[in-house]
CSV table of C-alpha atoms and ligand atoms in Angstrom, one decimal:
chain,number,residue,atom,x,y,z
G,226,UNK,CA,-7.0,34.2,-7.4
G,227,UNK,CA,-7.0,35.4,-3.7
G,228,UNK,CA,-3.9,33.3,-2.5
G,229,UNK,CA,-1.7,34.7,-5.3
G,230,UNK,CA,-2.1,38.2,-4.2
G,231,UNK,CA,0.0,37.4,-0.9
G,232,UNK,CA,3.4,37.2,-2.6
G,233,UNK,CA,6.9,37.4,-1.1
G,234,UNK,CA,7.2,41.1,-2.5
G,235,UNK,CA,6.1,42.4,0.4
G,236,UNK,CA,8.9,41.0,2.6
G,237,UNK,CA,11.7,43.2,3.4
G,238,UNK,CA,14.5,40.4,2.7
G,239,UNK,CA,12.8,39.5,-0.6
G,240,UNK,CA,13.0,43.3,-1.7
G,241,UNK,CA,16.7,43.3,-1.3
G,242,UNK,CA,17.7,42.0,-4.7
G,243,UNK,CA,15.2,39.4,-5.7
G,244,UNK,CA,16.8,36.9,-3.5
G,245,UNK,CA,16.4,36.7,0.1
G,246,UNK,CA,19.1,38.1,2.3
G,247,UNK,CA,19.6,35.5,5.2
G,248,UNK,CA,20.5,38.5,7.8
G,249,UNK,CA,17.6,40.6,6.5
G,250,UNK,CA,15.3,37.6,6.5
G,251,UNK,CA,14.9,38.1,10.2
G,252,UNK,CA,12.8,41.6,9.4
G,253,UNK,CA,10.3,39.0,8.0
G,254,UNK,CA,9.5,37.5,11.3
G,255,UNK,CA,7.4,40.0,13.5
G,256,UNK,CA,7.7,37.9,16.8
G,257,UNK,CA,11.6,38.3,16.5
G,258,UNK,CA,11.2,42.2,17.3
G,259,UNK,CA,9.7,41.6,20.7
G,260,UNK,CA,11.1,41.7,24.3
G,261,UNK,CA,10.7,39.2,27.0
G,262,UNK,CA,11.1,40.3,30.5
G,263,UNK,CA,12.6,43.6,29.4
G,264,UNK,CA,15.3,41.6,27.1
G,265,UNK,CA,15.6,41.3,23.7
G,266,UNK,CA,14.1,38.0,22.6
G,267,UNK,CA,16.7,35.1,21.8
G,268,UNK,CA,14.5,32.5,20.4
G,269,UNK,CA,16.4,29.0,20.3
G,270,UNK,CA,13.4,26.8,20.5
G,271,UNK,CA,12.9,26.3,17.0
G,272,UNK,CA,13.0,22.5,17.0
G,273,UNK,CA,9.7,22.6,19.2
G,274,UNK,CA,8.2,25.2,16.9
G,275,UNK,CA,9.6,27.7,14.7
G,276,UNK,CA,8.4,31.3,13.9
G,277,UNK,CA,6.3,32.4,11.2
G,278,UNK,CA,7.1,34.9,8.5
G,279,UNK,CA,4.9,37.8,7.3
G,280,UNK,CA,4.0,36.0,4.1
G,281,UNK,CA,2.7,33.0,6.1
G,282,UNK,CA,0.6,35.2,8.4
G,283,UNK,CA,-0.7,37.1,5.8
G,284,UNK,CA,-1.8,34.3,3.6
G,285,UNK,CA,-3.4,32.6,6.8
G,286,UNK,CA,-5.3,35.8,7.8
G,287,UNK,CA,-6.2,36.5,4.1
G,288,UNK,CA,-8.1,33.0,4.0
G,289,UNK,CA,-9.9,34.1,7.0
G,290,UNK,CA,-10.8,37.6,6.1
G,291,UNK,CA,-11.5,37.4,2.1
G,292,UNK,CA,-12.5,33.6,1.1
G,293,UNK,CA,-13.0,31.6,4.1
G,294,UNK,CA,-15.4,28.8,3.0
G,295,UNK,CA,-15.3,24.9,2.7
G,296,UNK,CA,-13.5,23.3,-0.1
G,297,UNK,CA,-14.0,20.8,-2.9
G,298,UNK,CA,-18.0,20.9,-2.9
G,299,UNK,CA,-18.8,24.5,-3.4
G,300,UNK,CA,-19.8,26.2,-6.8
G,301,UNK,CA,-19.6,29.4,-5.4
G,302,UNK,CA,-16.6,31.8,-5.8
G,303,UNK,CA,-15.1,31.7,-2.0
G,304,UNK,CA,-15.4,27.9,-2.3
G,305,UNK,CA,-13.6,27.9,-5.4
G,306,UNK,CA,-10.9,30.0,-4.3
G,307,UNK,CA,-10.4,28.1,-1.2
G,308,UNK,CA,-10.2,25.0,-3.0
G,309,UNK,CA,-7.6,26.3,-5.5
G,310,UNK,CA,-5.4,27.8,-2.5
G,311,UNK,CA,-5.5,24.9,-0.7
G,312,UNK,CA,-4.6,22.4,-3.7
G,313,UNK,CA,-2.1,25.2,-4.7
G,314,UNK,CA,-0.5,24.5,-1.4
G,315,UNK,CA,-0.3,20.8,-1.8
G,316,UNK,CA,1.2,21.3,-5.1
G,317,UNK,CA,3.8,23.5,-3.4
G,318,UNK,CA,4.6,21.1,-0.6
G,319,UNK,CA,4.9,18.3,-3.6
G,320,UNK,CA,7.7,20.7,-5.0
G,321,UNK,CA,9.3,21.1,-1.8
G,322,UNK,CA,10.0,17.2,-1.0
G,323,UNK,CA,10.0,16.3,-4.6
G,324,UNK,CA,7.2,13.9,-4.7
G,325,UNK,CA,6.3,12.6,-8.1
G,326,UNK,CA,2.6,13.7,-7.9
G,327,UNK,CA,0.6,15.9,-5.4
G,328,UNK,CA,-1.7,12.8,-5.1
G,329,UNK,CA,1.1,11.5,-2.8
G,330,UNK,CA,0.9,14.4,-0.6
G,331,UNK,CA,-1.9,13.8,2.2
G,332,UNK,CA,-2.9,16.6,4.6
G,333,UNK,CA,-2.8,15.5,8.1
G,334,UNK,CA,-3.0,17.6,11.3
G,335,UNK,CA,0.7,17.2,11.9
G,336,UNK,CA,3.5,14.5,11.7
G,337,UNK,CA,2.2,12.6,14.7
G,338,UNK,CA,-1.2,12.5,13.0
G,339,UNK,CA,0.6,11.2,9.6
G,340,UNK,CA,2.6,8.5,11.4
G,341,UNK,CA,-0.8,7.3,13.2
G,342,UNK,CA,-2.3,7.3,9.7
G,343,UNK,CA,0.6,4.9,8.3
G,344,UNK,CA,0.1,2.7,11.5
G,345,UNK,CA,-4.0,2.5,11.4
G,346,UNK,CA,-4.1,2.0,7.7
G,347,UNK,CA,-0.8,0.4,6.4
G,348,UNK,CA,0.3,-1.0,9.7
G,349,UNK,CA,-3.0,-3.0,10.7
G,350,UNK,CA,-3.4,-4.5,7.3
G,351,UNK,CA,0.3,-5.6,7.0
G,352,UNK,CA,1.4,-6.5,10.4
G,353,UNK,CA,0.6,-9.7,12.2
G,354,UNK,CA,1.9,-11.9,15.2
G,355,UNK,CA,5.6,-12.5,15.4
G,356,UNK,CA,6.3,-9.6,12.8
G,357,UNK,CA,8.7,-7.0,13.7
G,358,UNK,CA,8.7,-3.3,13.4
G,359,UNK,CA,12.2,-1.8,13.4
G,360,UNK,CA,12.7,1.8,14.7
G,361,UNK,CA,15.7,3.7,16.5
G,362,UNK,CA,16.6,4.6,19.9
G,363,UNK,CA,16.6,8.2,19.0
G,364,UNK,CA,12.8,8.3,17.9
G,365,UNK,CA,10.6,10.9,19.0
G,366,UNK,CA,7.6,9.3,21.0
G,367,UNK,CA,5.4,10.0,18.0
G,368,UNK,CA,7.6,7.5,16.2
G,369,UNK,CA,7.4,5.0,18.9
G,370,UNK,CA,3.9,5.1,20.7
G,371,UNK,CA,1.9,4.1,17.3
G,372,UNK,CA,4.3,1.3,16.7
G,373,UNK,CA,4.1,0.1,20.4
G,374,UNK,CA,0.1,0.1,20.2
G,375,UNK,CA,0.3,-1.7,16.8
G,376,UNK,CA,2.8,-4.4,18.3
G,377,UNK,CA,0.6,-4.9,21.4
G,378,UNK,CA,-2.4,-5.3,19.3
G,379,UNK,CA,-1.0,-7.7,16.9
G,380,UNK,CA,1.5,-9.7,19.0
G,381,UNK,CA,4.4,-8.3,16.9
G,382,UNK,CA,7.8,-7.2,18.3
G,383,UNK,CA,9.2,-3.6,18.4
G,384,UNK,CA,12.8,-3.9,17.6
G,385,UNK,CA,15.3,-0.9,18.3
G,386,UNK,CA,18.6,-0.1,16.5
G,387,UNK,CA,21.1,1.0,19.1
G,388,UNK,CA,22.9,4.6,19.0
G,389,UNK,CA,26.5,5.1,20.3
G,390,UNK,CA,27.1,7.4,23.3
G,391,UNK,CA,27.8,10.2,20.8
G,392,UNK,CA,24.4,9.9,19.5
G,393,UNK,CA,25.4,8.1,16.0
G,394,UNK,CA,22.9,5.3,14.7
G,395,UNK,CA,24.9,1.8,14.7
G,396,UNK,CA,24.3,1.1,11.1
G,397,UNK,CA,26.1,-2.3,11.4
G,398,UNK,CA,23.6,-3.5,14.0
G,399,UNK,CA,20.9,-1.9,12.0
G,400,UNK,CA,21.7,-4.2,8.8
G,401,UNK,CA,22.1,-7.2,11.1
G,402,UNK,CA,18.6,-6.7,12.6
G,403,UNK,CA,16.7,-6.6,9.2
G,404,UNK,CA,15.3,-9.9,8.7
G,405,UNK,CA,12.4,-12.1,7.2
G,406,UNK,CA,10.0,-10.8,9.8
G,407,UNK,CA,10.6,-7.2,9.6
G,408,UNK,CA,7.7,-5.5,8.2
G,409,UNK,CA,8.5,-1.8,8.5
G,410,UNK,CA,11.7,0.5,9.2
G,411,UNK,CA,10.6,3.6,10.9
G,412,UNK,CA,13.5,6.2,11.1
G,413,UNK,CA,14.0,9.9,12.3
G,414,UNK,CA,15.5,11.9,9.7
G,415,UNK,CA,17.1,14.4,12.1
G,416,UNK,CA,17.1,13.9,15.6
G,417,UNK,CA,15.2,16.6,17.7
G,418,UNK,CA,17.3,15.8,20.8
G,419,UNK,CA,20.7,15.5,19.5
G,420,UNK,CA,20.6,17.0,16.0
G,421,UNK,CA,21.9,13.7,14.4
G,422,UNK,CA,21.4,13.7,10.8
G,423,UNK,CA,20.6,9.9,9.9
G,424,UNK,CA,21.8,8.2,6.6
G,425,UNK,CA,18.0,7.8,5.4
G,426,UNK,CA,19.2,7.0,1.9
G,427,UNK,CA,21.3,4.2,3.0
G,428,UNK,CA,18.7,2.8,5.3
G,429,UNK,CA,16.2,2.8,2.8
G,430,UNK,CA,18.5,1.1,0.1
G,431,UNK,CA,19.4,-1.7,2.7
G,432,UNK,CA,15.8,-2.2,3.4
G,433,UNK,CA,14.4,-2.1,0.1
G,434,UNK,CA,17.2,-4.9,-0.6
G,435,UNK,CA,14.8,-7.4,1.5
G,436,UNK,CA,11.4,-5.6,0.3
G,437,UNK,CA,11.0,-4.0,3.5
G,438,UNK,CA,9.2,-0.3,3.3
G,439,UNK,CA,10.7,2.6,5.1
G,440,UNK,CA,8.9,5.3,6.9
G,441,UNK,CA,11.1,8.6,7.5
G,442,UNK,CA,10.1,11.1,10.2
G,443,UNK,CA,11.2,14.4,8.6
G,444,UNK,CA,9.7,16.7,11.2
G,445,UNK,CA,13.1,18.3,12.0
G,446,UNK,CA,14.5,18.0,8.4
G,447,UNK,CA,12.5,20.3,6.2
G,448,UNK,CA,13.5,23.6,7.8
G,449,UNK,CA,17.1,22.6,7.5
G,450,UNK,CA,17.8,20.7,4.5
G,451,UNK,CA,16.7,19.7,1.1
G,452,UNK,CA,14.7,16.9,1.3
G,453,UNK,CA,14.0,14.7,-2.2
G,454,UNK,CA,11.8,11.7,-1.2
G,455,UNK,CA,12.3,10.1,-4.6
G,456,UNK,CA,16.1,10.5,-4.1
G,457,UNK,CA,16.0,9.0,-0.6
G,458,UNK,CA,13.7,6.5,-2.3
G,459,UNK,CA,11.5,6.2,1.2
G,460,UNK,CA,8.0,4.9,1.0
G,461,UNK,CA,6.5,7.2,3.8
G,462,UNK,CA,7.9,10.6,4.9
G,463,UNK,CA,6.0,13.0,7.5
G,464,UNK,CA,6.4,16.3,8.7
G,465,UNK,CA,4.6,19.1,10.4
G,466,UNK,CA,3.9,22.8,9.4
G,467,UNK,CA,4.9,24.4,12.5
G,468,UNK,CA,8.5,22.9,12.5
G,469,UNK,CA,8.9,24.8,9.1
G,470,UNK,CA,7.7,28.5,9.6
G,471,UNK,CA,4.2,27.4,9.0
G,472,UNK,CA,1.2,27.1,11.3
G,473,UNK,CA,0.3,24.5,14.1
G,474,UNK,CA,-2.4,21.9,13.4
G,475,UNK,CA,-1.4,21.0,9.8
G,476,UNK,CA,1.3,18.4,8.4
G,477,UNK,CA,1.7,16.1,5.5
G,478,UNK,CA,2.1,12.4,5.1
G,479,UNK,CA,3.9,11.6,1.9
G,480,UNK,CA,3.4,8.0,0.5
G,481,UNK,CA,4.4,6.3,-2.7
G,482,UNK,CA,1.3,6.1,-4.8
G,483,UNK,CA,1.4,2.6,-5.2
G,484,UNK,CA,1.3,2.0,-1.3
G,485,UNK,CA,-1.5,4.4,-0.8
G,486,UNK,CA,-3.4,3.2,-3.5
G,487,UNK,CA,-3.4,-0.2,-1.8
G,488,UNK,CA,-4.1,1.0,1.7
G,489,UNK,CA,-7.5,1.0,3.3
G,490,UNK,CA,-8.9,4.2,4.4
G,491,UNK,CA,-8.7,4.9,8.1
G,492,UNK,CA,-11.2,7.7,9.0
G,493,UNK,CA,-14.3,7.7,7.3
G,494,UNK,CA,-16.6,10.5,6.6
G,495,UNK,CA,-17.1,13.4,4.4
G,496,UNK,CA,-14.7,14.3,1.4
G,497,UNK,CA,-13.1,10.7,1.3
G,498,UNK,CA,-16.1,8.9,-0.4
G,499,UNK,CA,-17.5,8.8,-3.9
G,500,UNK,CA,-20.7,7.8,-3.3
G,501,UNK,CA,-22.4,6.3,0.0
G,502,UNK,CA,-25.3,4.2,0.7
G,503,UNK,CA,-26.2,2.5,4.0
G,504,UNK,CA,-25.0,-0.8,2.3
G,505,UNK,CA,-21.9,0.3,0.5
G,506,UNK,CA,-19.3,3.1,0.4
G,507,UNK,CA,-17.1,3.8,-2.6
G,508,UNK,CA,-14.0,5.7,-1.6
G,509,UNK,CA,-12.7,8.8,-3.1
G,510,UNK,CA,-9.3,8.7,-5.2
G,511,UNK,CA,-5.8,9.8,-3.6
G,512,UNK,CA,-5.1,11.8,-1.9
G,513,UNK,CA,-8.6,12.5,-0.7
G,514,UNK,CA,-9.3,9.1,0.5
G,515,UNK,CA,-7.3,9.8,3.5
G,516,UNK,CA,-8.7,13.0,4.1
G,517,UNK,CA,-12.0,12.7,5.9
G,518,UNK,CA,-13.9,15.6,7.1
G,519,UNK,CA,-13.3,19.3,6.5
G,520,UNK,CA,-9.6,19.8,6.2
G,521,UNK,CA,-7.4,22.5,8.2
G,522,UNK,CA,-7.8,24.8,5.1
G,523,UNK,CA,-6.0,27.8,6.5
G,524,UNK,CA,-3.3,25.7,8.1
G,525,UNK,CA,-2.8,24.0,4.4
G,526,UNK,CA,-2.4,27.5,2.8
G,527,UNK,CA,-0.2,28.7,5.6
G,528,UNK,CA,2.0,25.5,5.3
G,529,UNK,CA,2.2,26.0,1.6
G,530,UNK,CA,3.2,29.4,1.8
G,531,UNK,CA,6.0,28.5,4.3
G,532,UNK,CA,7.2,25.9,1.9
G,533,UNK,CA,7.3,28.8,-0.7
G,534,UNK,CA,9.3,30.9,1.6
G,535,UNK,CA,12.0,28.3,2.5
G,536,UNK,CA,12.3,27.9,-1.3
G,537,UNK,CA,12.8,31.3,-1.9
G,538,UNK,CA,15.3,31.6,0.7
G,539,UNK,CA,17.2,28.5,-0.6
G,540,UNK,CA,18.6,25.5,1.2
G,541,UNK,CA,22.4,26.6,0.4
G,542,UNK,CA,21.9,29.8,2.3
G,543,UNK,CA,20.1,28.2,5.0
G,544,UNK,CA,22.6,25.4,5.5
G,545,UNK,CA,25.5,27.8,5.4
G,546,UNK,CA,23.8,30.1,8.0
G,547,UNK,CA,22.9,27.3,10.2
G,548,UNK,CA,26.2,25.4,10.3
G,549,UNK,CA,27.8,28.6,11.0
G,550,UNK,CA,25.5,28.9,14.1
G,551,UNK,CA,25.9,25.3,15.1
G,552,UNK,CA,29.7,25.6,15.1
G,553,UNK,CA,29.6,28.8,16.9
G,554,UNK,CA,27.4,27.7,19.6
G,555,UNK,CA,29.5,24.4,20.1
G,556,UNK,CA,32.7,26.3,20.4
G,557,UNK,CA,31.2,28.9,22.8
G,558,UNK,CA,29.3,26.3,24.9
G,559,UNK,CA,32.5,24.3,25.4
G,560,UNK,CA,34.0,27.3,27.2
G,561,UNK,CA,31.5,26.9,30.0
G,562,UNK,CA,33.1,24.8,33.0
G,563,UNK,CA,31.0,21.8,33.8
G,564,UNK,CA,28.9,21.8,30.4
G,565,UNK,CA,28.7,18.7,28.4
G,566,UNK,CA,27.4,18.8,25.0
G,567,UNK,CA,24.8,15.7,24.3
G,568,UNK,CA,25.0,14.5,20.8
G,569,UNK,CA,28.4,14.5,19.0
G,570,UNK,CA,27.4,13.0,15.5
G,571,UNK,CA,29.7,14.3,12.6
G,572,UNK,CA,26.8,15.3,10.7
G,573,UNK,CA,24.2,17.3,12.8
G,574,UNK,CA,21.6,20.0,12.2
G,575,UNK,CA,21.7,23.2,14.3
G,576,UNK,CA,20.7,21.6,17.6
G,577,UNK,CA,22.8,21.7,20.8
G,578,UNK,CA,21.8,19.5,23.9
G,579,UNK,CA,23.7,20.1,26.8
G,580,UNK,CA,23.8,19.4,30.8
G,581,UNK,CA,25.5,21.2,33.3
G,582,UNK,CA,26.9,19.5,36.5
G,583,UNK,CA,24.9,20.1,39.4
G,584,UNK,CA,22.0,22.3,37.8
G,585,UNK,CA,18.8,20.9,36.9
G,586,UNK,CA,17.8,21.7,33.2
G,587,UNK,CA,14.3,23.0,34.3
G,588,UNK,CA,16.3,25.4,36.6
G,589,UNK,CA,18.6,26.4,33.6
G,590,UNK,CA,15.5,27.0,31.5
G,591,UNK,CA,13.7,29.3,33.8
G,592,UNK,CA,16.8,31.4,34.4
G,593,UNK,CA,17.4,31.8,30.9
G,594,UNK,CA,13.7,32.9,30.2
G,595,UNK,CA,14.2,36.0,32.5
G,596,UNK,CA,17.5,36.7,30.3
G,597,UNK,CA,15.0,36.5,27.2
G,598,UNK,CA,16.5,33.2,26.1
G,599,UNK,CA,13.8,30.8,24.9
G,600,UNK,CA,15.1,27.1,25.1
G,601,UNK,CA,13.6,23.8,25.9
G,602,UNK,CA,14.5,21.5,28.8
G,603,UNK,CA,13.2,18.1,29.5
G,604,UNK,CA,13.4,14.7,27.7
G,605,UNK,CA,12.1,16.3,24.5
G,606,UNK,CA,9.7,13.4,23.8
G,607,UNK,CA,12.5,11.2,23.7
G,608,UNK,CA,12.4,9.4,26.9
G,609,UNK,CA,14.2,6.0,25.6
G,610,UNK,CA,16.8,8.2,24.1
G,611,UNK,CA,17.4,9.8,27.6
G,612,UNK,CA,17.6,6.4,29.4
G,613,UNK,CA,20.1,5.0,26.8
G,614,UNK,CA,22.3,8.1,27.6
G,615,UNK,CA,21.8,7.7,31.3
G,616,UNK,CA,20.3,11.3,31.9
G,617,UNK,CA,16.9,12.6,32.6
G,618,UNK,CA,16.8,15.8,30.6
G,619,UNK,CA,18.7,18.2,28.9
G,620,UNK,CA,18.7,21.8,28.0
G,621,UNK,CA,18.4,22.2,24.0
G,622,UNK,CA,19.3,25.2,22.1
G,623,UNK,CA,17.8,24.9,18.4
G,624,UNK,CA,18.6,27.4,15.7
G,625,UNK,CA,16.9,28.4,12.6
G,626,UNK,CA,18.0,30.4,9.6
G,627,UNK,CA,17.2,33.6,11.3
G,628,UNK,CA,19.2,33.4,14.5
G,629,UNK,CA,22.2,35.3,15.0
G,630,UNK,CA,25.4,34.8,16.9
G,631,UNK,CA,24.4,37.5,19.3
G,632,UNK,CA,21.7,35.4,20.6
G,633,UNK,CA,24.0,32.6,21.3
G,634,UNK,CA,26.2,35.0,23.2
G,635,UNK,CA,23.2,36.1,25.1
G,636,UNK,CA,22.7,32.4,25.9
G,637,UNK,CA,26.1,31.8,27.1
G,638,UNK,CA,26.0,34.9,29.2
G,639,UNK,CA,22.8,33.5,30.6
G,640,UNK,CA,24.3,30.4,31.4
G,641,UNK,CA,27.3,32.2,33.1
G,642,UNK,CA,25.0,33.9,35.3
G,643,UNK,CA,22.9,30.7,35.9
G,644,UNK,CA,26.2,28.9,37.3
G,645,UNK,CA,27.1,32.1,39.5
G,646,UNK,CA,23.6,32.0,41.2
G,647,UNK,CA,23.9,28.1,41.9
G,648,UNK,CA,27.7,28.6,43.3
Z,1620,PLP,C1,7.9,17.6,16.8
Z,1620,PLP,C2,8.6,16.1,16.2
Z,1620,PLP,C3,7.3,15.1,15.9
Z,1620,PLP,C4,6.2,15.4,16.2
Z,1620,PLP,O1,5.3,16.6,15.3
Z,1620,PLP,P1,4.0,17.2,16.0
Z,1620,PLP,O2,3.9,18.3,15.0
Z,1620,PLP,O3,3.9,17.2,17.2
Z,1620,PLP,O4,3.0,16.1,15.1
Z,1620,PLP,C5,7.9,14.1,15.4
Z,1620,PLP,N1,9.0,13.8,15.4
Z,1620,PLP,C6,10.1,14.7,15.4
Z,1620,PLP,C7,11.4,14.2,15.3
Z,1620,PLP,C8,9.7,16.0,15.8
Z,1620,PLP,O5,10.7,16.8,16.2
């Protein structure tokens, strides 16, 4: 089959010893070799979008150059190959998050689209006047705005779990906010702004004691840590391809089969039906019921290959590498006078947000860019969190498995230069 010819064997890192050498894994990412403004690129903006390794790029382009065809309806070979590759990707993603069945893995255009699917289908059928949706202060706008829209439409209330100054979720407040009107708990697994890792398993346990379903926004989790949706017990889990070394415009919604079966379709069109007449439509089975129209086939194949890549590196190696980078970055940044780290949760992924007295983050980001350092500045799609912390923006360095201590040194040197310029 076309897809299986793209294996990890071609990657330098994989060739090392059957397993991926985390240091050499860098060689798999062509973009990391480039220069920016005449300086070596230090790519520290992985929380916004991570880079793609060679096997993902190859799988993606191979679909376009060898078997581009529509899926599910064709009898010809190309269509069969495309279908097999896309369904193979679904199975790989099922394995990555340990869903029970690939029927529980629905392709969407991203994490945002997946949350909107839950809101439009599950939400509109299950939330009414006076009901409550419970989210947290550290949610990404993607896990706020759809619920705000639903609450406005239904006359429901959006309730918000507080976070501490350090960026830790207030679990006592959370437990006390669960009540008979709570219809859904929506919680970010890992905060894109603070790096905080939330206790999603405990949150799910407490919610389920009251029969309340839980949606976990895992956009920042999958590239950093093993996610087991069955162990967490959550009802919905969403993530995006481009946050886990895959392409943009693709993501998945995981949902428990029982729930997905009950949910009405949201978008109507081709592929999501069994039969259509002008009087009646019979809907297709899972997961196709929620995949109207021609899907992002190459995106799905690329995302599946990215999942394969992550599994071949292994989460133990990824975790060890990233925690070292996190610790190193935290230590080094603290040596800079006037710099304050935002987000000091005991359990963090490799994200460091900070502010520097007297210098706007956008100025910091612009000067760092000239030094070859790519970071993100702004509110990171978490404006309510910024309000809570009494700031308008931060500079955020977010590390992935392929980053090096040298890149953090480059960041720190760039920051010292920035401070010199503003003095
Ligand atoms: C990026 C991100 C999203 C949105 O993902 P899209 O790919 O833009 O749909 C949602 N939640 C978190 C925590 C994110 O980091």
